[in-house]
Amino acid sequence: MAGNTFGNAFQVTTFGESHGEALGCVIDGCPAGISLDSKDIQKELDRRKPGQSCVTTPRKESDKVEILSGVFEGKTTGSPIALLIRNENQKSGDYFKLKDVFRPSHADFTWLAKFGIRDYRGGGRASGRETVARVAAGAVAQKILDREKVQILAYAESIGEVFAEKFNSGVIEKNPVRCADALAAKEMEKAILAAQRDGDSLGGVIGIIVKNTPAGLGEPVFRKADALLAQALMSIGAVKGVEFGDGFALAEMRGSEANDVFISNGKKITKKTNLSGGILGGITDGDEIIIRCAVKPTASISKLQETVDIRGKAKKISITGRHDACIIPRVIPVAEAMVRITLADLLLQSRCNRV
Amino acid sequence: MAGNTFGNAFQVTTFGESHGEALGCVIDGCPAGISLDSKDIQKELDRRKPGQSCVTTPRKESDKVEILSGVFEGKTTGSPIALLIRNENQKSGDYFKLKDVFRPSHADFTWLAKFGIRDYRGGGRASGRETVARVAAGAVAQKILDREKVQILAYAESIGEVFAEKFNSGVIEKNPVRCADALAAKEMEKAILAAQRDGDSLGGVIGIIVKNTPAGLGEPVFRKADALLAQALMSIGAVKGVEFGDGFALAEMRGSEANDVFISNGKKITKKTNLSGGILGGITDGDEIIIRCAVKPTASISKLQETVDIRGKAKKISITGRHDACIIPRVIPVAEAMVRITLADLLLQSRCNRV
Amino acid sequence: MAGNTFGNAFQVTTFGESHGEALGCVIDGCPAGISLDSKDIQKELDRRKPGQSCVTTPRKESDKVEILSGVFEGKTTGSPIALLIRNENQKSGDYFKLKDVFRPSHADFTWLAKFGIRDYRGGGRASGRETVARVAAGAVAQKILDREKVQILAYAESIGEVFAEKFNSGVIEKNPVRCADALAAKEMEKAILAAQRDGDSLGGVIGIIVKNTPAGLGEPVFRKADALLAQALMSIGAVKGVEFGDGFALAEMRGSEANDVFISNGKKITKKTNLSGGILGGITDGDEIIIRCAVKPTASISKLQETVDIRGKAKKISITGRHDACIIPRVIPVAEAMVRITLADLLLQSRCNRV
Amino acid sequence: MAGNTFGNAFQVTTFGESHGEALGCVIDGCPAGISLDSKDIQKELDRRKPGQSCVTTPRKESDKVEILSGVFEGKTTGSPIALLIRNENQKSGDYFKLKDVFRPSHADFTWLAKFGIRDYRGGGRASGRETVARVAAGAVAQKILDREKVQILAYAESIGEVFAEKFNSGVIEKNPVRCADALAAKEMEKAILAAQRDGDSLGGVIGIIVKNTPAGLGEPVFRKADALLAQALMSIGAVKGVEFGDGFALAEMRGSEANDVFISNGKKITKKTNLSGGILGGITDGDEIIIRCAVKPTASISKLQETVDIRGKAKKISITGRHDACIIPRVIPVAEAMVRITLADLLLQSRCNRV
């Protein structure tokens, strides 16, 4: 019932707040016998880490992960894997002056409405910092996916009004915005810095491609692959929309245009096109899974904003502190992690589909 | 782990195939003491029923619901509520000729890949007919929501390339396409009939508005209100995209444009705008919840299509039989039902949020 | 969260009341490709059916099961299997006079305290009649266990003060009390009839033996095989105690007496003794699982009893109607069913234990 | 599906091995607004800690708990509460020589059969050390129960062949065996020391009494209060039997003896007797909950035992190291913790029972 657990066969429970002692997760259901080293996890945490480039927050966090349990002599044992990441650079003071004010488009108001109490330090559990635990769990999920050669690739498709026009997967990790179009990447970087100078922020669209997914993943009718992936991605703070394949564009087509025709090379049945994005009837068809996520612009801006405090009194605020003017580059590893966790879960569960 | 249960505090398990004996659901966790009559449910089933207008399939199903348990002397008892709807008009013969052929953009291929066996009669469990059980469960969920005056309204925002330009909730149930713009509704109807004449089909976009939601629903971090609603809606067969508030459009804005400013009238804190669609940090803020769903065009078309059979042999098929050339009008009550079930679940769960 | 679902990989949700329209269950997670016929289920329902002998209630119920979904051309499809059993012989009138009275050691008082409303007809959902759905689900679970040749055998170990002294599995189904000792069975029958004549009732102890369980079932630490079996069996209305292997007797032994020594025949590792009852550390060891359940005497007796009504007013009642003076013979198939469901669930789940 | 999570509304996930880095748990679903200090938890951990008296293992562990998340300014926030206890005194070397040998009545054989890999250091996750996380979670659960004044009291009813004859709750924490009979406590202590001298061990029976439970807890039919409590207690390593009220003794009574008569003092309805142990139809009746658990003697004994190694070769072993000759005194706080967690879960869930 509680909200901090995701997945069933591969079950991840996360904990931790922006300015608390530590963040982490417990992974239950990871099969025994998988090689796992903290380096496998650290590598992914480092991709999400703040302070990597001019476009990310200067908050300094080493984000060192410690494996507390579930691994023995370098292999998973079937026991729960607990991962711990200590907070180091908590400047709670920054937030004290905002403790009674509702920051626009932040969760301050709703969390107080719900729980009657609120950890105001950096947004508490509502902070994007929470996602560090997801990335750690995703790295473990990938170890299961590796055995099937499943590969997840996320990248900036657009940032603000700058759109990628090419797709070269090789350049994604080579530019600070994680765009697959090197030229567009330059423009995106400029757009972010311009917004930052104005005390403002940008959003964008993240594209996700999954390669080598086996056909047959997804549990109809409520745990369809696309339904769970949508939950997984929409659970990331700033994501406001998700679509699969041609998504919203399909709504304007006729069936004869939107349908993907099956073909065969004599050995394998595939599809001529992939407008449905690799999922049919909620089950993967073996083709690439194609997803797009809309990310809203960072809510924290230094530009002066009107709002009210907890007594309803009008206030004007400028949110200073360490914020990314555009979080797309750092949401990308988080989106990948959520796709990994979801697919590892469905992959394990599919072992029970047939007698 | 299995896929046919949705919700936790208000838990719905559905069953049944297009051409099997019956469809239905078991609702567990409905509080005791709610007045419930089969008429409350029948009313919603009748809205989803085929054969209501020129734009829907002529399959004749009375879709009469029977309450099998959980209600005593007109009130819920806290015991599971089982609802049964018998199939009447199964013409399995129609499907026999397609039993070895993979219909394009249908689930035939993926279900066979997954389970190694497939009920080919009308798509079996992968048929849209499955949703009758969701609508029945949604009607029960609404009884819980009624106590908070929560109202869910879904309608056709676009069909194919015809877009609604006005919003008059009063006309929605008065035109066959369930559009809130009477003029656009006429055009939509024409577009559907034109596609039908061509042996083709249309999709569209469904808009959903939820009024009077209390602030505080949604369980961070994985069971956020928007994450669960996305799962709920994406689990409907033809839905390929979901967005909240201004959704994908937010990706192109700056923070200063996208942020909703809080205001107060001295009594209540509200927002000046609602670009975030009534959900902040995954928790409802008391404002209207605004959702849009992309629905792909009906995959079953009579126009000739290429495909292959289970042996990979090329085939040409024309899918005749009883299909909606546009399912938007009938998906609308299903979308409402899924929103109802999700919110009833979160409403009950929120009773545990505070000491 | 709700209480009417059991199991995870093999998930059973039951519904129905003693005097409602029908009882039944939905089984989700049953693998595709298993041969299933309603006769497989009917056979088990007939073993539980009332009116089979002089020692059971004369309530007449044909308990005919109908498979509503999940089976196509004689095989399971991976879709939920819904099973329906209509009530036929509801004499609600019998209960009307007791509607405001709390029957001693019945659930009348507690259900009213919990839900504020109570279906007084035959105990409603608190009736033993609810277990018919468990037996139906258990028959499906057994089809999964059959593939591993797992066999579950339950029998009357004692009834009142009569104890079985021999164990001959061949006679269990040949006497009305389901005792493995033909002579003791006669005495048990006499004891039940004597109690019945006195307007009184008897309880007893049910023994359960599971043969051919594979080693490795049970999910530490909270879903241990014995923990789940205890939950499964204790969830049967009249069961008040459960023990495994030598159970309570182990508490008085020394470690050197209680420990089971491992031995090997060169091919297979087994144990010299089985005081631990086939489960070590919550995981099956491949040996026979041995369980004993204490069943309290039937609470409904015609002998005059003191009690109070819902206003607290003292009453004297004699519970007439159709009750078993000893329910052991009819609880036996229910206990078997619960063990079947539990082991089928753990068997499927164990497919995810290793990479 | 995984096995390391217990509870639904109040959900506890534990992790950690005997000789790993740390043990701990994540509690999700704890309501916001509860005062919580690490001292509340430490107090209970200290009751379970080794090395407290002559009858417990000399392993030295400070078992200091750290609250990592979910508490802000001394109050729970509704976010997951992560608790961490570092291992300090791991002498893995002790176990190296047993790494290929199956200790009799230990989980070595079954865990290897299940997972194909085994953390042999002190039993890994199968060690009783795992329960430290349960006790920590139980202390948090008690904070919820405190608001209803629910009190849980566990004590040694018998150890080996020594039985308590009096019940004085005041002496329980004043003797090393936690017996409510001061005289019997002395005899129990002697019996343990005698077994220890013989290189042997003892088991016993733990009695549990719950006072002030509100009527109405327990979710029929599978999550009955007694069913969940049985699962909870049976999930503790050494527990081999559980009974409620008069338990197995009820099996030999007649209904007229076993039934508890309802009475009223004009204000409140209670029962004249409590043979059913405070639970009727799986729901608490407001009376004391009475439970008894059979605990087997410690499997680790220094007395020479026969066994086999992983290749099936016969071995003779003497298990030295730091073991309790009788674990009853230290299982008592664990049993209390499991009852606390179960009742806190049911208490929260009961908030959803009525409209």
Tab-separated table of C-alpha atoms in Angstrom, chain A residues 67-323:
chain	number	residue	atom	x	y	z
A	67	ILE	CA	26.580	-2.298	-0.539
A	68	LEU	CA	25.334	-3.261	2.915
A	69	SER	CA	23.950	-6.735	2.269
A	70	GLY	CA	22.941	-9.378	-0.233
A	71	VAL	CA	26.320	-9.855	-1.884
A	72	PHE	CA	28.842	-12.480	-0.838
A	73	GLU	CA	32.193	-13.104	-2.486
A	74	GLY	CA	31.169	-10.817	-5.350
A	75	LYS	CA	27.860	-12.505	-6.129
A	76	THR	CA	24.258	-11.856	-5.206
A	77	THR	CA	22.897	-14.430	-2.763
A	78	GLY	CA	19.149	-14.058	-3.210
A	79	SER	CA	18.983	-12.015	0.011
A	80	PRO	CA	17.911	-8.358	-0.068
A	81	ILE	CA	20.528	-5.979	-1.416
A	82	ALA	CA	20.691	-2.782	0.632
A	83	LEU	CA	22.489	0.183	-0.890
A	84	LEU	CA	23.486	3.282	1.059
A	85	ILE	CA	24.510	6.748	-0.079
A	86	ARG	CA	25.367	9.261	2.632
A	87	ASN	CA	24.499	12.926	2.224
A	88	GLU	CA	27.507	15.146	2.681
A	89	ASN	CA	26.809	18.618	1.497
A	90	GLN	CA	23.628	19.531	3.326
A	91	LYS	CA	23.265	23.267	3.632
A	92	SER	CA	19.908	23.261	5.366
A	93	GLY	CA	20.350	26.872	6.295
A	94	ASP	CA	19.628	27.879	2.703
A	95	TYR	CA	16.124	26.624	3.142
A	96	PHE	CA	15.231	27.971	6.545
A	97	LYS	CA	14.052	31.269	5.161
A	98	LEU	CA	11.642	29.430	2.839
A	99	LYS	CA	10.283	27.083	5.459
A	100	ASP	CA	6.870	28.753	5.700
A	101	VAL	CA	6.542	29.716	2.047
A	102	PHE	CA	5.005	27.640	-0.717
A	103	ARG	CA	7.382	27.676	-3.681
A	104	PRO	CA	5.354	27.808	-6.933
A	105	SER	CA	5.021	24.468	-8.732
A	106	HIS	CA	6.877	22.705	-5.933
A	107	ALA	CA	5.444	20.031	-3.654
A	108	ASP	CA	5.599	22.196	-0.494
A	109	PHE	CA	1.882	22.915	-0.434
A	110	THR	CA	0.684	19.414	-1.271
A	111	TRP	CA	2.988	17.567	1.125
A	112	LEU	CA	1.882	19.798	3.963
A	113	ALA	CA	-1.763	19.289	2.964
A	114	LYS	CA	-1.228	15.544	3.007
A	115	PHE	CA	0.975	14.906	6.012
A	116	GLY	CA	0.463	17.988	8.172
A	117	ILE	CA	4.221	18.227	8.573
A	118	ARG	CA	6.975	18.997	6.087
A	119	ASP	CA	10.724	18.564	5.968
A	120	TYR	CA	11.477	21.911	4.363
A	121	ARG	CA	15.203	21.287	3.944
A	122	GLY	CA	15.695	21.171	0.189
A	123	GLY	CA	12.256	19.756	-0.389
A	124	GLY	CA	12.881	16.795	1.892
A	125	ARG	CA	11.751	13.602	0.236
A	126	ALA	CA	10.093	15.594	-2.585
A	127	SER	CA	13.528	16.640	-3.796
A	128	GLY	CA	15.030	15.298	-6.990
A	129	ARG	CA	17.845	14.085	-4.797
A	130	GLU	CA	15.590	11.124	-3.951
A	131	THR	CA	16.320	9.715	-7.409
A	132	VAL	CA	19.889	8.796	-6.491
A	133	ALA	CA	18.460	5.627	-4.927
A	134	ARG	CA	16.583	4.816	-8.127
A	135	VAL	CA	19.749	5.070	-10.183
A	136	ALA	CA	21.522	2.721	-7.773
A	137	ALA	CA	18.710	0.166	-8.025
A	138	GLY	CA	18.624	0.556	-11.795
A	139	ALA	CA	22.272	-0.401	-12.021
A	140	VAL	CA	21.468	-3.689	-10.279
A	141	ALA	CA	18.466	-4.250	-12.561
A	142	GLN	CA	20.735	-3.766	-15.567
A	143	LYS	CA	22.843	-6.713	-14.437
A	144	ILE	CA	19.778	-8.919	-14.959
A	145	LEU	CA	19.021	-7.284	-18.304
A	146	ASP	CA	22.637	-7.697	-19.400
A	147	ARG	CA	22.094	-11.442	-19.610
A	148	GLU	CA	19.544	-10.808	-22.364
A	149	LYS	CA	21.652	-8.019	-23.859
A	150	VAL	CA	18.851	-5.528	-23.208
A	151	GLN	CA	20.199	-2.005	-23.640
A	152	ILE	CA	18.521	1.213	-22.554
A	153	LEU	CA	19.452	4.511	-24.099
A	154	ALA	CA	18.000	7.845	-23.036
A	155	TYR	CA	18.902	11.256	-24.441
A	156	ALA	CA	17.724	14.838	-24.801
A	157	GLU	CA	15.370	15.075	-27.758
A	158	SER	CA	14.653	18.730	-27.111
A	159	ILE	CA	15.509	21.360	-24.540
A	160	GLY	CA	13.266	24.368	-24.462
A	161	GLU	CA	12.740	25.265	-28.084
A	162	VAL	CA	15.871	23.562	-29.409
A	163	PHE	CA	15.183	20.219	-31.099
A	164	ALA	CA	17.652	17.512	-32.057
A	165	GLU	CA	17.575	16.766	-35.764
A	166	LYS	CA	20.021	13.901	-35.979
A	167	PHE	CA	20.493	10.751	-33.979
A	168	ASN	CA	24.027	9.609	-33.305
A	169	SER	CA	24.084	7.490	-30.160
A	170	GLY	CA	27.858	7.819	-29.980
A	171	VAL	CA	27.774	11.493	-29.022
A	172	ILE	CA	25.193	11.296	-26.224
A	173	GLU	CA	27.653	10.924	-23.369
A	174	LYS	CA	30.084	13.329	-24.990
A	175	ASN	CA	28.153	16.545	-24.510
A	176	PRO	CA	26.881	18.064	-21.270
A	177	VAL	CA	23.199	17.925	-22.260
A	178	ARG	CA	23.234	14.257	-23.378
A	179	CYS	CA	21.875	14.974	-26.851
A	180	ALA	CA	22.363	12.554	-29.769
A	181	ASP	CA	22.887	15.495	-32.129
A	182	ALA	CA	26.223	17.221	-31.494
A	183	LEU	CA	25.212	20.471	-33.167
A	184	ALA	CA	21.883	20.726	-31.421
A	185	ALA	CA	23.703	19.935	-28.179
A	186	LYS	CA	25.693	23.153	-28.532
A	187	GLU	CA	22.475	25.131	-29.030
A	188	MET	CA	20.843	23.430	-26.074
A	189	GLU	CA	23.788	24.305	-23.858
A	190	LYS	CA	23.542	27.935	-24.946
A	191	ALA	CA	19.815	28.001	-24.308
A	192	ILE	CA	20.297	26.669	-20.782
A	193	LEU	CA	23.000	29.205	-19.962
A	194	ALA	CA	20.811	31.994	-21.348
A	195	ALA	CA	17.882	30.920	-19.193
A	196	GLN	CA	20.187	30.688	-16.202
A	197	ARG	CA	21.427	34.239	-16.778
A	198	ASP	CA	17.812	35.385	-16.750
A	199	GLY	CA	17.221	33.619	-13.424
A	200	ASP	CA	14.973	31.274	-15.316
A	201	SER	CA	14.901	27.589	-16.323
A	202	LEU	CA	14.115	25.209	-19.176
A	203	GLY	CA	12.418	21.840	-19.659
A	204	GLY	CA	12.517	19.465	-22.584
A	205	VAL	CA	11.735	16.054	-23.937
A	206	ILE	CA	13.675	12.889	-23.178
A	207	GLY	CA	13.740	10.131	-25.767
A	208	ILE	CA	14.237	6.530	-24.641
A	209	ILE	CA	15.074	3.546	-26.813
A	210	VAL	CA	15.294	-0.009	-25.526
A	211	LYS	CA	17.132	-2.490	-27.706
A	212	ASN	CA	16.994	-6.298	-27.621
A	213	THR	CA	13.962	-6.621	-25.387
A	214	PRO	CA	12.676	-10.169	-25.671
A	215	ALA	CA	9.089	-10.512	-26.931
A	216	GLY	CA	6.583	-11.444	-24.238
A	217	LEU	CA	7.204	-8.961	-21.391
A	218	GLY	CA	4.220	-7.255	-19.753
A	219	GLU	CA	1.386	-8.689	-17.674
A	220	PRO	CA	-2.078	-7.898	-18.994
A	221	VAL	CA	-4.322	-6.213	-18.204
A	222	PHE	CA	-3.197	-3.706	-15.534
A	223	ARG	CA	0.515	-4.449	-15.489
A	224	LYS	CA	0.988	-4.034	-19.207
A	225	ALA	CA	4.573	-3.132	-20.160
A	226	ASP	CA	3.535	0.346	-21.280
A	227	ALA	CA	1.294	0.884	-18.250
A	228	LEU	CA	4.107	0.048	-15.819
A	229	LEU	CA	6.679	2.031	-17.790
A	230	ALA	CA	4.316	5.015	-17.742
A	231	GLN	CA	3.955	4.702	-13.958
A	232	ALA	CA	7.711	4.304	-13.580
A	233	LEU	CA	8.555	7.378	-15.646
A	234	MET	CA	5.699	9.551	-14.424
A	235	SER	CA	6.865	8.879	-10.865
A	236	ILE	CA	9.930	10.994	-11.631
A	237	GLY	CA	9.246	14.412	-10.198
A	238	ALA	CA	9.322	16.670	-13.236
A	239	VAL	CA	7.840	14.331	-15.845
A	240	LYS	CA	4.429	15.561	-17.034
A	241	GLY	CA	3.734	13.353	-20.062
A	242	VAL	CA	4.702	9.998	-21.527
A	243	GLU	CA	4.044	8.521	-24.965
A	244	PHE	CA	4.959	5.272	-26.704
A	245	GLY	CA	5.932	4.904	-30.354
A	246	ASP	CA	4.255	7.650	-32.326
A	247	GLY	CA	2.090	8.411	-29.275
A	248	PHE	CA	-0.028	11.543	-29.617
A	249	ALA	CA	0.693	11.669	-33.355
A	250	LEU	CA	-1.155	8.350	-33.771
A	251	ALA	CA	-4.338	10.092	-32.664
A	252	GLU	CA	-4.433	11.983	-35.946
A	253	MET	CA	-3.759	9.031	-38.239
A	254	ARG	CA	-6.059	6.528	-39.861
A	255	GLY	CA	-5.738	2.835	-38.960
A	256	SER	CA	-4.247	2.029	-42.337
A	257	GLU	CA	-1.441	4.500	-41.617
A	258	ALA	CA	-0.936	3.648	-37.957
A	259	ASN	CA	-0.931	-0.138	-38.189
A	260	ASP	CA	2.434	-1.883	-38.255
A	261	VAL	CA	2.536	-4.637	-40.859
A	262	PHE	CA	4.079	-7.980	-39.842
A	263	ILE	CA	6.750	-9.432	-42.108
A	264	SER	CA	8.964	-12.484	-41.993
A	265	ASN	CA	12.403	-13.291	-43.320
A	266	GLY	CA	11.650	-16.966	-43.089
A	267	LYS	CA	13.264	-17.206	-39.680
A	268	LYS	CA	11.866	-14.441	-37.578
A	269	ILE	CA	8.650	-12.473	-37.610
A	270	THR	CA	9.167	-8.726	-37.314
A	271	LYS	CA	7.337	-5.556	-38.295
A	272	LYS	CA	7.848	-3.344	-41.312
A	273	THR	CA	7.349	-0.220	-39.198
A	274	ASN	CA	7.314	0.471	-35.460
A	275	LEU	CA	4.757	3.204	-34.864
A	276	SER	CA	3.444	1.256	-31.898
A	277	GLY	CA	6.834	1.536	-30.200
A	278	GLY	CA	7.570	-2.121	-29.592
A	279	ILE	CA	4.561	-2.901	-27.395
A	280	LEU	CA	1.328	-4.494	-28.656
A	281	GLY	CA	-1.545	-5.209	-26.288
A	282	GLY	CA	0.730	-4.293	-23.408
A	283	ILE	CA	3.301	-6.947	-24.287
A	284	THR	CA	6.698	-6.366	-25.872
A	285	ASP	CA	6.950	-7.586	-29.461
A	286	GLY	CA	10.749	-7.872	-29.656
A	287	ASP	CA	11.128	-4.622	-31.561
A	288	GLU	CA	12.716	-1.485	-30.070
A	289	ILE	CA	10.679	0.069	-27.276
A	290	ILE	CA	10.344	3.763	-28.045
A	291	ILE	CA	9.290	6.243	-25.361
A	292	ARG	CA	9.181	10.013	-25.036
A	293	CYS	CA	8.824	11.893	-21.724
A	294	ALA	CA	7.939	15.543	-21.276
A	295	VAL	CA	9.975	17.216	-18.539
A	296	LYS	CA	8.765	20.532	-17.165
A	297	PRO	CA	11.241	23.384	-16.570
A	298	THR	CA	12.908	23.408	-13.152
A	299	ALA	CA	10.451	24.978	-10.696
A	300	SER	CA	13.207	26.621	-8.648
A	301	ILE	CA	14.140	29.924	-10.310
A	302	SER	CA	15.872	32.973	-8.936
A	303	LYS	CA	13.575	35.304	-10.900
A	304	LEU	CA	11.155	37.018	-8.542
A	305	GLN	CA	7.891	35.093	-8.129
A	306	GLU	CA	4.669	35.814	-6.291
A	307	THR	CA	3.315	33.247	-3.868
A	308	VAL	CA	1.805	32.914	-0.377
A	309	ASP	CA	3.047	31.567	2.924
A	310	ILE	CA	1.349	28.932	5.094
A	311	ARG	CA	-0.927	31.608	6.567
A	312	GLY	CA	-2.000	32.688	3.079
A	313	LYS	CA	-0.046	35.936	3.243
A	314	ALA	CA	1.266	37.181	-0.112
A	315	LYS	CA	5.035	36.928	-0.536
A	316	LYS	CA	7.599	37.603	-3.218
A	317	ILE	CA	10.433	35.103	-3.457
A	318	SER	CA	13.633	34.531	-5.372
A	319	ILE	CA	14.833	30.942	-5.037
A	320	THR	CA	18.587	31.013	-4.856
A	321	GLY	CA	20.731	28.042	-3.959
A	322	ARG	CA	22.078	25.183	-5.991
A	323	HIS	CA	19.634	24.291	-8.757
